[in-house]
mmCIF file of C-alpha atoms in Angstrom:
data_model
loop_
_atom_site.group_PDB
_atom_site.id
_atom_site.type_symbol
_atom_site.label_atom_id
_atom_site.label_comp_id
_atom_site.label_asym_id
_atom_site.label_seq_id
_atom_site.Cartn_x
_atom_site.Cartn_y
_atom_site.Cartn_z
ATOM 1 C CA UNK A 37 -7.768 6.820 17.046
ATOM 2 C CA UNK A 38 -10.338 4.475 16.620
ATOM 3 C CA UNK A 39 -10.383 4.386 12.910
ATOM 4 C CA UNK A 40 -9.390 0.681 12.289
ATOM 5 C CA UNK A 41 -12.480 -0.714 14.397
ATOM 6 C CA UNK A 42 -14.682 1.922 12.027
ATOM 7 C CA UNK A 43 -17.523 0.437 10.223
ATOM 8 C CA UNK A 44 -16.861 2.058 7.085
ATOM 9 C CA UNK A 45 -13.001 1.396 7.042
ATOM 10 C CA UNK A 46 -13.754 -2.776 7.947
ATOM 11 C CA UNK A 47 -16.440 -2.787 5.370
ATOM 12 C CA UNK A 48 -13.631 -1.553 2.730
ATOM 13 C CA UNK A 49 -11.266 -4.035 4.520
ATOM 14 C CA UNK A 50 -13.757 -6.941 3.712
ATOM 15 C CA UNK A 51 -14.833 -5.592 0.258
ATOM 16 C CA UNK A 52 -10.976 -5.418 -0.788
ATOM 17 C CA UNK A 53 -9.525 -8.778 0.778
ATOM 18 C CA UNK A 54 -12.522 -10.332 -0.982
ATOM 19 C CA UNK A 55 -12.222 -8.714 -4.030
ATOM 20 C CA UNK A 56 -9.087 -9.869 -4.606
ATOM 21 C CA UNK A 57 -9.307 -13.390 -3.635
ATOM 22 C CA UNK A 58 -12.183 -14.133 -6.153
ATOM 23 C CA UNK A 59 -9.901 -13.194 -9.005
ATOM 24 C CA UNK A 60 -6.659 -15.210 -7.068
ATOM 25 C CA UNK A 61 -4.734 -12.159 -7.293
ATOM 26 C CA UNK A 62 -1.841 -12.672 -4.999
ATOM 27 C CA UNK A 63 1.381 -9.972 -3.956
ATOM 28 C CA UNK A 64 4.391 -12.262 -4.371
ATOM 29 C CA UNK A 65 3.000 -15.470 -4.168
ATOM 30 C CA UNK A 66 0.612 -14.210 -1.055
ATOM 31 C CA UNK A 67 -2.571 -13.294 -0.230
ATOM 32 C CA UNK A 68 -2.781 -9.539 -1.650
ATOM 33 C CA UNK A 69 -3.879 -8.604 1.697
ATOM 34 C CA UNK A 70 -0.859 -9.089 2.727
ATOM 35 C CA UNK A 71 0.085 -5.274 0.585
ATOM 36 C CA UNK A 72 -3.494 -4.114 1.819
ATOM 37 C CA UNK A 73 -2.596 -4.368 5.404
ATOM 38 C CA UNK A 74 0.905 -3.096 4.624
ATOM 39 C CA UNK A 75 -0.952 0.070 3.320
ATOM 40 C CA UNK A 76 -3.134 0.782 5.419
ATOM 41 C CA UNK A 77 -0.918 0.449 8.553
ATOM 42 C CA UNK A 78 0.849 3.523 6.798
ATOM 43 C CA UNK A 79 -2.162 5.592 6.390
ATOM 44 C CA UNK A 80 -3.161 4.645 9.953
ATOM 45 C CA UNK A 81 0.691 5.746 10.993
ATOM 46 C CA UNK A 82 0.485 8.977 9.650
ATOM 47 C CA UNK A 83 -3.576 9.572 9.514
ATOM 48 C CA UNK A 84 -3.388 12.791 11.759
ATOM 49 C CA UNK A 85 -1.784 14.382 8.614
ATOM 50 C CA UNK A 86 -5.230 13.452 7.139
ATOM 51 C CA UNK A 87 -7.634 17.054 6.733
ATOM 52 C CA UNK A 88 -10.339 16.006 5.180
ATOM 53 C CA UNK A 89 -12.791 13.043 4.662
ATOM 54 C CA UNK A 90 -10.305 10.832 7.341
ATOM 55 C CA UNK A 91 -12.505 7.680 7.140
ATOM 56 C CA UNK A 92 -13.512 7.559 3.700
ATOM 57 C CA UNK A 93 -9.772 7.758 3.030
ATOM 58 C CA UNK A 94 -8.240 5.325 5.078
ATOM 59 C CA UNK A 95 -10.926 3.072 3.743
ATOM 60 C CA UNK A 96 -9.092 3.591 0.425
ATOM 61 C CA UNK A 97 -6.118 2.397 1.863
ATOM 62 C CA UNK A 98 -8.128 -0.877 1.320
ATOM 63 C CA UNK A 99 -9.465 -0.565 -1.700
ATOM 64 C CA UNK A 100 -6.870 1.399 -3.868
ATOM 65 C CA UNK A 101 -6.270 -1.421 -6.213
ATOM 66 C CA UNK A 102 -9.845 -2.870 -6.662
ATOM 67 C CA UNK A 103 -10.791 -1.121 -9.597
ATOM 68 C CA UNK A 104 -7.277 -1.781 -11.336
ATOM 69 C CA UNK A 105 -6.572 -5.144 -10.293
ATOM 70 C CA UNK A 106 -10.141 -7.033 -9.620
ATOM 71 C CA UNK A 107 -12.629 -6.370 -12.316
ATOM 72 C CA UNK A 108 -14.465 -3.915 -10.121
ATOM 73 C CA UNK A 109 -15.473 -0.693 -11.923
ATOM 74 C CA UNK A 110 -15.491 2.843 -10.302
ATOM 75 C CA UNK A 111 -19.937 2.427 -9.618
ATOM 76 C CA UNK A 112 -19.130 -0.792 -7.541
ATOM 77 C CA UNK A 113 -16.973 0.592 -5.477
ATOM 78 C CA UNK A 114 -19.310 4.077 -4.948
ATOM 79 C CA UNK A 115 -22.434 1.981 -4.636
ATOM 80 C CA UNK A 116 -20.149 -0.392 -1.712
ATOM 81 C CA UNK A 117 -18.500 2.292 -0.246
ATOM 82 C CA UNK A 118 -19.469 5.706 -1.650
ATOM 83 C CA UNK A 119 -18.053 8.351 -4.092
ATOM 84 C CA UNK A 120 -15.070 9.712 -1.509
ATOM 85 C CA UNK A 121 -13.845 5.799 -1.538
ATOM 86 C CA UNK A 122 -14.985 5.398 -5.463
ATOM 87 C CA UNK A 123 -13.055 8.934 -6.742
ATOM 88 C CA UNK A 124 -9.556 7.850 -4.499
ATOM 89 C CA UNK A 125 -9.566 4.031 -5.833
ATOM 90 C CA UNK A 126 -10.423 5.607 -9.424
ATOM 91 C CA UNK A 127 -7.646 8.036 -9.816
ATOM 92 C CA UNK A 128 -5.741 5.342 -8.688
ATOM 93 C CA UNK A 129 -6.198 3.065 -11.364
ATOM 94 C CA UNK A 130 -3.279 2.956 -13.991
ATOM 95 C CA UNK A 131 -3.405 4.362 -16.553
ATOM 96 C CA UNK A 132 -3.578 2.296 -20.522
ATOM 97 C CA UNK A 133 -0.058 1.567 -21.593
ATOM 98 C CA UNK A 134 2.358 -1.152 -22.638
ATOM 99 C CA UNK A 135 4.764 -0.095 -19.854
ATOM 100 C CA UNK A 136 5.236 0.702 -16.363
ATOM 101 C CA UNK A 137 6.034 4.076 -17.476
ATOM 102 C CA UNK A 138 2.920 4.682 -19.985
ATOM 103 C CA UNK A 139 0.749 3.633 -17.319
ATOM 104 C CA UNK A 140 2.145 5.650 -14.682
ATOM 105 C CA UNK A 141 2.353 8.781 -16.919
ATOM 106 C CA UNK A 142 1.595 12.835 -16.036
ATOM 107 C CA UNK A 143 -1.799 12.102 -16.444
ATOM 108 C CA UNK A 144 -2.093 9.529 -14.434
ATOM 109 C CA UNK A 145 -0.089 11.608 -11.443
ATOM 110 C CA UNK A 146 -2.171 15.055 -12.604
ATOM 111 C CA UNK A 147 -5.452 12.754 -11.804
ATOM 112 C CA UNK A 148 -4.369 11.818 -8.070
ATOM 113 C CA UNK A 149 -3.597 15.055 -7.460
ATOM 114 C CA UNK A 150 -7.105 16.317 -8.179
ATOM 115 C CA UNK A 151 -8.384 14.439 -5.494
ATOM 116 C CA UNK A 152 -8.669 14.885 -1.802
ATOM 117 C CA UNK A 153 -6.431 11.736 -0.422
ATOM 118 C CA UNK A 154 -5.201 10.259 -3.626
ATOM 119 C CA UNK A 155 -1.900 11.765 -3.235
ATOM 120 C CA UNK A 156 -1.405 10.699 0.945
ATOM 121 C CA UNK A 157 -2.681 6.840 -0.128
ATOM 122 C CA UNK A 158 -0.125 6.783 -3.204
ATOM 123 C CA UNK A 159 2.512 7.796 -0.757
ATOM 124 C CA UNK A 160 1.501 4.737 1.842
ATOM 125 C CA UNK A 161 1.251 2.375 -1.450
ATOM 126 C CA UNK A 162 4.658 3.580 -2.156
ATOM 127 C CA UNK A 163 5.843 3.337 1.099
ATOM 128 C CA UNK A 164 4.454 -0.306 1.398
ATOM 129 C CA UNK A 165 5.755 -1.493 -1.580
ATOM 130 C CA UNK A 166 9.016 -0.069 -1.094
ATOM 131 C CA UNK A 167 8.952 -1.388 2.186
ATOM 132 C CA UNK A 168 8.366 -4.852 1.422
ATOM 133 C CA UNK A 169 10.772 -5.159 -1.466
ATOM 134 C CA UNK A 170 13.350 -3.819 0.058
ATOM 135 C CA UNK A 171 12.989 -6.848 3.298
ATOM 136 C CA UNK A 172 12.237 -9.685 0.361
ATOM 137 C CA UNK A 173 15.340 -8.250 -1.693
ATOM 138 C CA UNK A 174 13.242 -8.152 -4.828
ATOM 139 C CA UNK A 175 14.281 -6.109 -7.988
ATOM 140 C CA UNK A 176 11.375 -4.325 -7.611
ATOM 141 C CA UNK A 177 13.377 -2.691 -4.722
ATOM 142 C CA UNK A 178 15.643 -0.930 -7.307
ATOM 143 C CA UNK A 179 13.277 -0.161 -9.485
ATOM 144 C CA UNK A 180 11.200 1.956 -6.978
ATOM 145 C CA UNK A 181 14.309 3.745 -5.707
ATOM 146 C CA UNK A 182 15.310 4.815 -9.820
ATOM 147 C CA UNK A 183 11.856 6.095 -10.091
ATOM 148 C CA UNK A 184 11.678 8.175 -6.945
ATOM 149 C CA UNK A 185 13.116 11.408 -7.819
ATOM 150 C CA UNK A 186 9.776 11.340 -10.753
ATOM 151 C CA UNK A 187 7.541 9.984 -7.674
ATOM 152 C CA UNK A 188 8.502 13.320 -5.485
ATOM 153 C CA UNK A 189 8.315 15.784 -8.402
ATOM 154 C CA UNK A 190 4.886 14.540 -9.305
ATOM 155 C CA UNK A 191 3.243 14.148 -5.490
ATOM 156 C CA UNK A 192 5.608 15.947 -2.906
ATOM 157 C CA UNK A 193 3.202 18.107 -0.800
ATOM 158 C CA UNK A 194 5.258 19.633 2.281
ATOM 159 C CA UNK A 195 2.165 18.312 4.902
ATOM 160 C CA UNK A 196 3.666 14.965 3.843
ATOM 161 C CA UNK A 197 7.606 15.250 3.940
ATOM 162 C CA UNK A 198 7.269 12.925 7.225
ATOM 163 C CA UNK A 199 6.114 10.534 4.960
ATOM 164 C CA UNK A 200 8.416 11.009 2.116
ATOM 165 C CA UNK A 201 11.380 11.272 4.696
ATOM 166 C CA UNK A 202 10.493 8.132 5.651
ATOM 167 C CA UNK A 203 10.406 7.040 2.287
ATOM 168 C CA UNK A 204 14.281 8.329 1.345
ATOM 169 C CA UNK A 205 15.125 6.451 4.966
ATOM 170 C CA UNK A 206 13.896 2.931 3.168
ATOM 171 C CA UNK A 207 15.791 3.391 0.279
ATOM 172 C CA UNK A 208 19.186 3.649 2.104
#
């Protein structure tokens, strides 16, 4: 597979990484891209469960937190990378809310399940974090593993269980 060398997926790689820097947003005291690579090596991992629009979304793997985290809107991202890359990053924007749990709500989860991808690049953001947090010991380690019976009712799709088996294998 020779979707990490793809012009499309680097230019989302660049767009992202710099994103971020310009508005020193950093993933526990690192360089975000740090979480970015961390992502997309899961959505390169599992990409053959991919069906449709493979590139554009494994270039969201990249820039899935863009629009949330970096001042971009969803027309930057469409007019750097196109409206397949635009609509995943998008619906994966939280949601308004004073907590984790307002901005994570069934909206939010309804939304990335109305679009192509959203739902397998959640999964490899979940599976990154997780991950990560787990290795570092951080809180956030706990937190993800109270909140993932909520995470599986709202995104389980059987052409990922690899993915979510993986998932329950982390949190052990």
């Amino acid at each position: 597979m020779g979707y990490i060398n793809n012009k499309l997926v680097e230019k989302a790689r660049e767009y992202a990484t710099e994103k971020h820097k310009s508005v020193n947003h950093y993933y526990d005291n690192q360089p975000y891209e740090i979480h970015l690579r961390l992502v997309f090596g899961f959505a390169h991992k599992y990409s053959y469960l991919i069906t449709e629009n493979i590139v554009e979304t494994l270039a969201s793997a990249w820039t899935h937190d863009v629009i949330e985290d970096c001042r971009e809107t969803y027309n930057d991202v469409k007019l750097e990378l196109g409206k397949v890359v635009a609509d995943i990053s998008y619906v994966l924007t939280n949601l308004k809310g004073r907590t984790r749990d307002e901005r994570a709500g069934s909206a939010y989860y309804e939304g990335i399940r109305e679009v192509e991808g959203a739902v397998f690049i959640k999964i490899c953001d979940r599976l990154a974090n997780t991950m990560y947090s787990r290795n570092k010991e951080s809180s956030m380690f706990e937190r993800y593993k109270k909140e993932y019976v909520h995470f599986k009712k709202e995104l389980y799709q059987e052409r990922y269980s690899e993915m979510f088996e993986e998932l329950e294998e982390l949190m052990k």
